[in-house]
PDB file of C-alpha atoms and ligand atoms in Angstrom:
ATOM      1  CA  UNK A   1      14.045   2.066 -34.454  1.00  0.00           C
ATOM      2  CA  UNK A   2      12.014  -0.846 -33.218  1.00  0.00           C
ATOM      3  CA  UNK A   3      12.344   0.327 -29.591  1.00  0.00           C
ATOM      4  CA  UNK A   4      10.982   3.741 -30.551  1.00  0.00           C
ATOM      5  CA  UNK A   5       7.940   2.135 -32.111  1.00  0.00           C
ATOM      6  CA  UNK A   6       7.306  -0.099 -29.109  1.00  0.00           C
ATOM      7  CA  UNK A   7       7.562   2.684 -26.549  1.00  0.00           C
ATOM      8  CA  UNK A   8       5.344   4.952 -28.663  1.00  0.00           C
ATOM      9  CA  UNK A   9       2.717   2.215 -28.724  1.00  0.00           C
ATOM     10  CA  UNK A  10       3.066   1.676 -24.954  1.00  0.00           C
ATOM     11  CA  UNK A  11       2.596   5.382 -24.272  1.00  0.00           C
ATOM     12  CA  UNK A  12      -0.400   5.476 -26.580  1.00  0.00           C
ATOM     13  CA  UNK A  13      -1.987   2.497 -24.816  1.00  0.00           C
ATOM     14  CA  UNK A  14      -1.340   4.043 -21.395  1.00  0.00           C
ATOM     15  CA  UNK A  15      -2.911   7.328 -22.405  1.00  0.00           C
ATOM     16  CA  UNK A  16      -5.991   5.834 -23.978  1.00  0.00           C
ATOM     17  CA  UNK A  17      -6.929   3.206 -21.370  1.00  0.00           C
ATOM     18  CA  UNK A  18      -8.354   4.212 -17.992  1.00  0.00           C
ATOM     19  CA  UNK A  19      -5.570   4.615 -15.475  1.00  0.00           C
ATOM     20  CA  UNK A  20      -4.729   6.586 -12.372  1.00  0.00           C
ATOM     21  CA  UNK A  21      -2.214   6.708  -9.541  1.00  0.00           C
ATOM     22  CA  UNK A  22      -1.589   8.621  -6.332  1.00  0.00           C
ATOM     23  CA  UNK A  23       0.299  11.850  -6.888  1.00  0.00           C
ATOM     24  CA  UNK A  24       0.272  12.807  -3.222  1.00  0.00           C
ATOM     25  CA  UNK A  25      -0.650  11.073   0.046  1.00  0.00           C
ATOM     26  CA  UNK A  26      -1.179  14.159   2.192  1.00  0.00           C
ATOM     27  CA  UNK A  27      -2.688  16.853   0.011  1.00  0.00           C
ATOM     28  CA  UNK A  28      -4.027  20.132   1.324  1.00  0.00           C
ATOM     29  CA  UNK A  29      -6.777  20.811  -1.226  1.00  0.00           C
ATOM     30  CA  UNK A  30      -8.560  23.676   0.583  1.00  0.00           C
ATOM     31  CA  UNK A  31      -7.084  26.557  -1.477  1.00  0.00           C
ATOM     32  CA  UNK A  32      -6.845  24.703  -4.735  1.00  0.00           C
ATOM     33  CA  UNK A  33     -10.410  23.396  -4.645  1.00  0.00           C
ATOM     34  CA  UNK A  34     -11.626  26.964  -4.144  1.00  0.00           C
ATOM     35  CA  UNK A  35      -9.530  28.069  -7.145  1.00  0.00           C
ATOM     36  CA  UNK A  36     -10.769  25.172  -9.269  1.00  0.00           C
ATOM     37  CA  UNK A  37     -14.381  26.045  -8.529  1.00  0.00           C
ATOM     38  CA  UNK A  38     -13.827  29.788  -9.027  1.00  0.00           C
ATOM     39  CA  UNK A  39     -11.854  29.439 -12.241  1.00  0.00           C
ATOM     40  CA  UNK A  40     -14.467  27.082 -13.719  1.00  0.00           C
ATOM     41  CA  UNK A  41     -16.982  29.949 -13.603  1.00  0.00           C
ATOM     42  CA  UNK A  42     -14.785  32.345 -15.628  1.00  0.00           C
ATOM     43  CA  UNK A  43     -15.531  33.012 -19.303  1.00  0.00           C
ATOM     44  CA  UNK A  44     -13.920  31.046 -20.808  1.00  0.00           C
ATOM     45  CA  UNK A  45     -13.406  28.638 -17.869  1.00  0.00           C
ATOM     46  CA  UNK A  46      -9.810  28.207 -16.694  1.00  0.00           C
ATOM     47  CA  UNK A  47      -8.698  24.737 -15.661  1.00  0.00           C
ATOM     48  CA  UNK A  48      -6.655  24.475 -12.476  1.00  0.00           C
ATOM     49  CA  UNK A  49      -4.805  21.145 -12.415  1.00  0.00           C
ATOM     50  CA  UNK A  50      -3.725  19.827  -8.992  1.00  0.00           C
ATOM     51  CA  UNK A  51      -1.538  17.107 -10.564  1.00  0.00           C
ATOM     52  CA  UNK A  52       2.227  17.617 -10.561  1.00  0.00           C
ATOM     53  CA  UNK A  53       4.324  19.504 -11.565  1.00  0.00           C
ATOM     54  CA  UNK A  54       2.009  22.369 -10.606  1.00  0.00           C
ATOM     55  CA  UNK A  55       1.148  23.337  -7.011  1.00  0.00           C
ATOM     56  CA  UNK A  56       3.416  20.706  -5.459  1.00  0.00           C
ATOM     57  CA  UNK A  57       3.668  23.027  -2.433  1.00  0.00           C
ATOM     58  CA  UNK A  58       0.253  21.709  -1.356  1.00  0.00           C
ATOM     59  CA  UNK A  59       1.673  18.195  -0.995  1.00  0.00           C
ATOM     60  CA  UNK A  60       2.923  17.248   2.480  1.00  0.00           C
ATOM     61  CA  UNK A  61       3.334  13.501   2.032  1.00  0.00           C
ATOM     62  CA  UNK A  62       4.411  11.432  -0.955  1.00  0.00           C
ATOM     63  CA  UNK A  63       3.979   7.924  -2.303  1.00  0.00           C
ATOM     64  CA  UNK A  64       6.982   5.587  -2.613  1.00  0.00           C
ATOM     65  CA  UNK A  65       9.557   6.532  -5.257  1.00  0.00           C
ATOM     66  CA  UNK A  66       7.640   9.659  -6.258  1.00  0.00           C
ATOM     67  CA  UNK A  67       9.581  12.610  -7.547  1.00  0.00           C
ATOM     68  CA  UNK A  68       8.895  16.075  -6.214  1.00  0.00           C
ATOM     69  CA  UNK A  69       7.314  17.549  -8.205  1.00  0.00           C
ATOM     70  CA  UNK A  70       7.436  14.904 -10.909  1.00  0.00           C
ATOM     71  CA  UNK A  71       5.449  15.214 -14.084  1.00  0.00           C
ATOM     72  CA  UNK A  72       2.075  13.571 -14.669  1.00  0.00           C
ATOM     73  CA  UNK A  73       2.861  12.924 -18.341  1.00  0.00           C
ATOM     74  CA  UNK A  74       5.979  10.860 -17.532  1.00  0.00           C
ATOM     75  CA  UNK A  75       4.281   9.202 -14.547  1.00  0.00           C
ATOM     76  CA  UNK A  76       1.367   8.246 -16.760  1.00  0.00           C
ATOM     77  CA  UNK A  77       3.582   5.696 -18.508  1.00  0.00           C
ATOM     78  CA  UNK A  78       6.391   4.805 -16.061  1.00  0.00           C
ATOM     79  CA  UNK A  79       4.964   5.163 -12.557  1.00  0.00           C
ATOM     80  CA  UNK A  80       1.540   3.495 -12.767  1.00  0.00           C
ATOM     81  CA  UNK A  81       1.158  -0.188 -11.893  1.00  0.00           C
ATOM     82  CA  UNK A  82      -1.190  -1.982 -14.242  1.00  0.00           C
ATOM     83  CA  UNK A  83      -2.475  -4.907 -12.169  1.00  0.00           C
ATOM     84  CA  UNK A  84      -4.732  -6.378 -14.841  1.00  0.00           C
ATOM     85  CA  UNK A  85      -2.026  -6.461 -17.520  1.00  0.00           C
ATOM     86  CA  UNK A  86       0.716  -7.683 -15.167  1.00  0.00           C
ATOM     87  CA  UNK A  87      -1.314 -10.414 -13.494  1.00  0.00           C
ATOM     88  CA  UNK A  88      -2.342 -11.641 -16.961  1.00  0.00           C
ATOM     89  CA  UNK A  89       1.401 -12.199 -17.488  1.00  0.00           C
ATOM     90  CA  UNK A  90       1.765 -14.022 -14.149  1.00  0.00           C
ATOM     91  CA  UNK A  91       3.263 -11.030 -12.299  1.00  0.00           C
ATOM     92  CA  UNK A  92       1.040 -10.544  -9.243  1.00  0.00           C
ATOM     93  CA  UNK A  93       3.012  -7.983  -7.226  1.00  0.00           C
ATOM     94  CA  UNK A  94       0.810  -5.554  -5.323  1.00  0.00           C
ATOM     95  CA  UNK A  95       3.184  -2.689  -6.069  1.00  0.00           C
ATOM     96  CA  UNK A  96       5.207  -1.323  -8.964  1.00  0.00           C
ATOM     97  CA  UNK A  97       8.796  -2.733  -8.746  1.00  0.00           C
ATOM     98  CA  UNK A  98      10.059   0.729  -7.683  1.00  0.00           C
ATOM     99  CA  UNK A  99       7.573   0.736  -4.791  1.00  0.00           C
ATOM    100  CA  UNK A 100       8.432  -2.625  -3.205  1.00  0.00           C
ATOM    101  CA  UNK A 101      10.128  -1.037  -0.236  1.00  0.00           C
ATOM    102  CA  UNK A 102       9.971   2.284   1.649  1.00  0.00           C
ATOM    103  CA  UNK A 103      11.969   4.191  -0.991  1.00  0.00           C
ATOM    104  CA  UNK A 104      11.620   7.966  -0.859  1.00  0.00           C
ATOM    105  CA  UNK A 105      13.287  10.841  -2.655  1.00  0.00           C
ATOM    106  CA  UNK A 106      14.995  13.248  -0.223  1.00  0.00           C
ATOM    107  CA  UNK A 107      12.576  16.071  -0.987  1.00  0.00           C
ATOM    108  CA  UNK A 108       9.476  13.848  -1.124  1.00  0.00           C
ATOM    109  CA  UNK A 109       9.057  12.154   2.275  1.00  0.00           C
ATOM    110  CA  UNK A 110       6.274   9.841   3.426  1.00  0.00           C
ATOM    111  CA  UNK A 111       3.237  11.326   5.168  1.00  0.00           C
ATOM    112  CA  UNK A 112       3.023  11.561   8.934  1.00  0.00           C
ATOM    113  CA  UNK A 113      -0.196  11.222  10.942  1.00  0.00           C
ATOM    114  CA  UNK A 114      -1.575  10.691  14.404  1.00  0.00           C
ATOM    115  CA  UNK A 115      -3.911   7.903  15.534  1.00  0.00           C
ATOM    116  CA  UNK A 116      -7.457   9.032  14.756  1.00  0.00           C
ATOM    117  CA  UNK A 117      -6.202  11.631  12.262  1.00  0.00           C
ATOM    118  CA  UNK A 118      -6.788  11.970   8.526  1.00  0.00           C
ATOM    119  CA  UNK A 119      -4.678  12.275   5.400  1.00  0.00           C
ATOM    120  CA  UNK A 120      -6.015  13.250   1.992  1.00  0.00           C
ATOM    121  CA  UNK A 121      -4.864  11.149  -0.958  1.00  0.00           C
ATOM    122  CA  UNK A 122      -4.850  12.861  -4.358  1.00  0.00           C
ATOM    123  CA  UNK A 123      -5.160  11.262  -7.802  1.00  0.00           C
ATOM    124  CA  UNK A 124      -6.298  12.256 -11.278  1.00  0.00           C
ATOM    125  CA  UNK A 125      -9.811  11.689 -12.575  1.00  0.00           C
ATOM    126  CA  UNK A 126      -8.445  11.440 -16.112  1.00  0.00           C
ATOM    127  CA  UNK A 127     -11.858  11.940 -17.690  1.00  0.00           C
ATOM    128  CA  UNK A 128     -13.413   8.919 -15.978  1.00  0.00           C
ATOM    129  CA  UNK A 129     -15.022  10.574 -12.957  1.00  0.00           C
ATOM    130  CA  UNK A 130     -18.512  10.377 -14.411  1.00  0.00           C
ATOM    131  CA  UNK A 131     -18.026   6.875 -15.748  1.00  0.00           C
ATOM    132  CA  UNK A 132     -16.813   7.730 -19.253  1.00  0.00           C
ATOM    133  CA  UNK A 133     -15.051   4.800 -20.940  1.00  0.00           C
ATOM    134  CA  UNK A 134     -15.582   2.595 -17.890  1.00  0.00           C
ATOM    135  CA  UNK A 135     -17.218  -0.839 -17.849  1.00  0.00           C
ATOM    136  CA  UNK A 136     -20.986  -0.236 -17.452  1.00  0.00           C
ATOM    137  CA  UNK A 137     -20.294   3.502 -17.077  1.00  0.00           C
ATOM    138  CA  UNK A 138     -19.208   2.906 -13.466  1.00  0.00           C
ATOM    139  CA  UNK A 139     -16.058   4.736 -12.297  1.00  0.00           C
ATOM    140  CA  UNK A 140     -15.509   2.091  -9.611  1.00  0.00           C
ATOM    141  CA  UNK A 141     -13.942   2.318  -6.176  1.00  0.00           C
ATOM    142  CA  UNK A 142     -10.710   3.325  -4.557  1.00  0.00           C
ATOM    143  CA  UNK A 143      -9.710   0.913  -1.801  1.00  0.00           C
ATOM    144  CA  UNK A 144      -6.891   1.165   0.724  1.00  0.00           C
ATOM    145  CA  UNK A 145      -5.341  -2.082   1.994  1.00  0.00           C
ATOM    146  CA  UNK A 146      -3.219  -2.449   5.117  1.00  0.00           C
ATOM    147  CA  UNK A 147      -1.782  -5.284   7.193  1.00  0.00           C
ATOM    148  CA  UNK A 148      -2.815  -3.653  10.461  1.00  0.00           C
ATOM    149  CA  UNK A 149       0.610  -3.360  12.061  1.00  0.00           C
ATOM    150  CA  UNK A 150       3.861  -1.407  11.649  1.00  0.00           C
ATOM    151  CA  UNK A 151       6.597  -2.619   9.274  1.00  0.00           C
ATOM    152  CA  UNK A 152       4.230  -5.129   7.638  1.00  0.00           C
ATOM    153  CA  UNK A 153       4.182  -5.249   3.850  1.00  0.00           C
ATOM    154  CA  UNK A 154       1.474  -6.238   1.398  1.00  0.00           C
ATOM    155  CA  UNK A 155       3.367  -7.840  -1.464  1.00  0.00           C
ATOM    156  CA  UNK A 156       0.866  -9.734  -3.595  1.00  0.00           C
ATOM    157  CA  UNK A 157      -2.533  -8.884  -5.073  1.00  0.00           C
ATOM    158  CA  UNK A 158      -3.969 -11.950  -3.269  1.00  0.00           C
ATOM    159  CA  UNK A 159      -3.642  -9.837  -0.110  1.00  0.00           C
ATOM    160  CA  UNK A 160      -6.275  -7.389  -1.384  1.00  0.00           C
ATOM    161  CA  UNK A 161      -8.784  -9.057   0.948  1.00  0.00           C
ATOM    162  CA  UNK A 162     -11.766  -7.841   2.953  1.00  0.00           C
ATOM    163  CA  UNK A 163      -9.710  -8.444   6.090  1.00  0.00           C
ATOM    164  CA  UNK A 164      -6.920  -6.158   4.885  1.00  0.00           C
ATOM    165  CA  UNK A 165      -9.262  -3.506   3.505  1.00  0.00           C
ATOM    166  CA  UNK A 166      -9.057  -0.363   5.625  1.00  0.00           C
ATOM    167  CA  UNK A 167     -11.348   1.859   3.584  1.00  0.00           C
ATOM    168  CA  UNK A 168     -13.346   1.947   0.353  1.00  0.00           C
ATOM    169  CA  UNK A 169     -14.835   4.976  -1.392  1.00  0.00           C
ATOM    170  CA  UNK A 170     -16.227   5.835  -4.796  1.00  0.00           C
ATOM    171  CA  UNK A 171     -13.534   6.848  -7.304  1.00  0.00           C
ATOM    172  CA  UNK A 172     -15.210  10.248  -7.625  1.00  0.00           C
ATOM    173  CA  UNK A 173     -16.659  10.620  -4.122  1.00  0.00           C
ATOM    174  CA  UNK A 174     -14.408  13.626  -3.418  1.00  0.00           C
ATOM    175  CA  UNK A 175     -13.871  14.954  -6.922  1.00  0.00           C
ATOM    176  CA  UNK A 176     -14.561  18.264  -8.591  1.00  0.00           C
ATOM    177  CA  UNK A 177     -15.805  17.951 -12.157  1.00  0.00           C
ATOM    178  CA  UNK A 178     -17.501  20.406 -14.511  1.00  0.00           C
ATOM    179  CA  UNK A 179     -19.596  21.321 -16.483  1.00  0.00           C
ATOM    180  CA  UNK A 180     -22.682  19.846 -14.802  1.00  0.00           C
ATOM    181  CA  UNK A 181     -24.354  17.059 -16.717  1.00  0.00           C
ATOM    182  CA  UNK A 182     -21.415  16.406 -19.032  1.00  0.00           C
ATOM    183  CA  UNK A 183     -19.976  12.896 -18.722  1.00  0.00           C
ATOM    184  CA  UNK A 184     -17.124  12.533 -21.188  1.00  0.00           C
ATOM    185  CA  UNK A 185     -13.937  14.421 -22.077  1.00  0.00           C
ATOM    186  CA  UNK A 186     -15.077  14.612 -25.714  1.00  0.00           C
ATOM    187  CA  UNK A 187     -18.047  16.681 -24.497  1.00  0.00           C
ATOM    188  CA  UNK A 188     -15.703  18.868 -22.446  1.00  0.00           C
ATOM    189  CA  UNK A 189     -15.642  17.138 -19.049  1.00  0.00           C
ATOM    190  CA  UNK A 190     -12.931  18.520 -16.743  1.00  0.00           C
ATOM    191  CA  UNK A 191     -12.144  16.316 -13.739  1.00  0.00           C
ATOM    192  CA  UNK A 192      -8.550  16.987 -12.816  1.00  0.00           C
ATOM    193  CA  UNK A 193      -8.738  16.596  -9.068  1.00  0.00           C
ATOM    194  CA  UNK A 194      -9.970  13.556  -7.182  1.00  0.00           C
ATOM    195  CA  UNK A 195      -9.308  12.934  -3.515  1.00  0.00           C
ATOM    196  CA  UNK A 196      -9.863  10.254  -0.877  1.00  0.00           C
ATOM    197  CA  UNK A 197      -9.733  11.230   2.770  1.00  0.00           C
ATOM    198  CA  UNK A 198      -8.184   8.320   4.629  1.00  0.00           C
ATOM    199  CA  UNK A 199      -9.119   7.892   8.280  1.00  0.00           C
ATOM    200  CA  UNK A 200      -6.214   6.639  10.353  1.00  0.00           C
ATOM    201  CA  UNK A 201      -7.587   4.237  12.987  1.00  0.00           C
ATOM    202  CA  UNK A 202      -7.738   5.475  16.564  1.00  0.00           C
ATOM    203  CA  UNK A 203      -6.062   2.261  17.754  1.00  0.00           C
ATOM    204  CA  UNK A 204      -3.164   2.216  15.262  1.00  0.00           C
ATOM    205  CA  UNK A 205       0.248   1.409  16.762  1.00  0.00           C
ATOM    206  CA  UNK A 206       2.880   4.145  16.262  1.00  0.00           C
ATOM    207  CA  UNK A 207       5.511   3.370  13.624  1.00  0.00           C
ATOM    208  CA  UNK A 208       5.753   3.064   9.849  1.00  0.00           C
ATOM    209  CA  UNK A 209       2.663   1.612   8.211  1.00  0.00           C
ATOM    210  CA  UNK A 210       2.533   0.446   4.619  1.00  0.00           C
ATOM    211  CA  UNK A 211      -0.654   0.957   2.579  1.00  0.00           C
ATOM    212  CA  UNK A 212      -1.726   0.057  -0.935  1.00  0.00           C
ATOM    213  CA  UNK A 213      -4.192   2.274  -2.764  1.00  0.00           C
ATOM    214  CA  UNK A 214      -6.066   0.342  -5.418  1.00  0.00           C
ATOM    215  CA  UNK A 215      -8.474   1.569  -8.073  1.00  0.00           C
ATOM    216  CA  UNK A 216     -10.927  -1.248  -8.800  1.00  0.00           C
ATOM    217  CA  UNK A 217     -13.543  -1.369 -11.524  1.00  0.00           C
ATOM    218  CA  UNK A 218     -15.258  -3.994 -13.604  1.00  0.00           C
ATOM    219  CA  UNK A 219     -15.087  -6.280 -10.535  1.00  0.00           C
ATOM    220  CA  UNK A 220     -11.278  -6.417 -10.317  1.00  0.00           C
ATOM    221  CA  UNK A 221      -8.306  -4.443  -8.985  1.00  0.00           C
ATOM    222  CA  UNK A 222      -6.780  -2.492 -11.873  1.00  0.00           C
ATOM    223  CA  UNK A 223      -4.192   0.092 -10.735  1.00  0.00           C
ATOM    224  CA  UNK A 224      -2.229   0.568  -7.515  1.00  0.00           C
ATOM    225  CA  UNK A 225       0.134   2.936  -5.729  1.00  0.00           C
ATOM    226  CA  UNK A 226       2.052   1.950  -2.583  1.00  0.00           C
ATOM    227  CA  UNK A 227       2.882   4.355   0.226  1.00  0.00           C
ATOM    228  CA  UNK A 228       3.778   4.581   3.899  1.00  0.00           C
ATOM    229  CA  UNK A 229       2.567   6.708   6.745  1.00  0.00           C
ATOM    230  CA  UNK A 230       4.716   7.383   9.793  1.00  0.00           C
ATOM    231  CA  UNK A 231       2.302   7.268  12.724  1.00  0.00           C
ATOM    232  CA  UNK A 232       3.539   9.315  15.650  1.00  0.00           C
TER     233      UNK A 232
HETATM  234  C1  NAG B   1      -8.139  31.219 -10.215  1.00  0.00           C
HETATM  235  O1  NAG B   1      -6.965  30.513  -9.796  1.00  0.00           O
HETATM  236  C2  NAG B   1      -5.929  31.339  -9.289  1.00  0.00           C
HETATM  237  C3  NAG B   1      -4.733  30.450  -8.990  1.00  0.00           C
HETATM  238  O2  NAG B   1      -4.187  29.940 -10.194  1.00  0.00           O
HETATM  239  C4  NAG B   1      -6.399  32.098  -8.083  1.00  0.00           C
HETATM  240  O3  NAG B   1      -5.373  32.929  -7.612  1.00  0.00           O
HETATM  241  C5  NAG B   1      -7.639  32.888  -8.422  1.00  0.00           C
HETATM  242  O4  NAG B   1      -8.146  33.492  -7.259  1.00  0.00           O
HETATM  243  C6  NAG B   1      -8.706  31.991  -9.038  1.00  0.00           C
HETATM  244  N1  NAG B   1      -9.837  32.789  -9.489  1.00  0.00           N
HETATM  245  C7  NAG B   1     -11.084  32.524  -9.069  1.00  0.00           C
HETATM  246  C8  NAG B   1     -12.158  33.402  -9.681  1.00  0.00           C
HETATM  247  O5  NAG B   1     -11.358  31.671  -8.265  1.00  0.00           O
END
């Protein structure tokens, strides 16, 4: 029975502390964003959730070891990589153990892109998009790290450097949240869909490129997801 207690506590901790992860690395959010906005104006408002298992047909590229469609409730406790907690215990891997190589499910392949193109990363706002429950009320940044060449792997959090940083955006820079003015889930904040449009450099060399998406807040990297993009 002890194991039951421990895992229940772990799930509880995961659900109550701020956390997020990439659910998709090439997400077509055109239709769904329109639906989210439209449905939020209905009486009563209807929430459209872009996280899996729903609407997985809009996902064209997947993170490492992601199931298609997968389930955000299960992923919330067994797929996220908690950098702060793990590095406190001396484990400084950049990626979740299941994401330490280009491992993909057969029906959930890595994204493809062209030099100078874009892919849209998708993650959950989880009630934090307007700074709720965050240090100093700041939802922080999402950063993408990259070694700059094909088949090169970032393995340790010490490699989250300015030199390796490809792009940085606000956690909520491309989010849809409603109602206006409301900041916390207890007041009714809905912020299911957050995105980050990643610009693939014009000069990138064709081949498989490994990237690490990192949500940073409170001055430190906190959560990561690792993924690859096949540049053609
Ligand atoms: C609400 O979302 C559904 C998809 O679930 C969509 O078909 C419908 O057009 C949306 N309604 C509005 C008013 O946007």
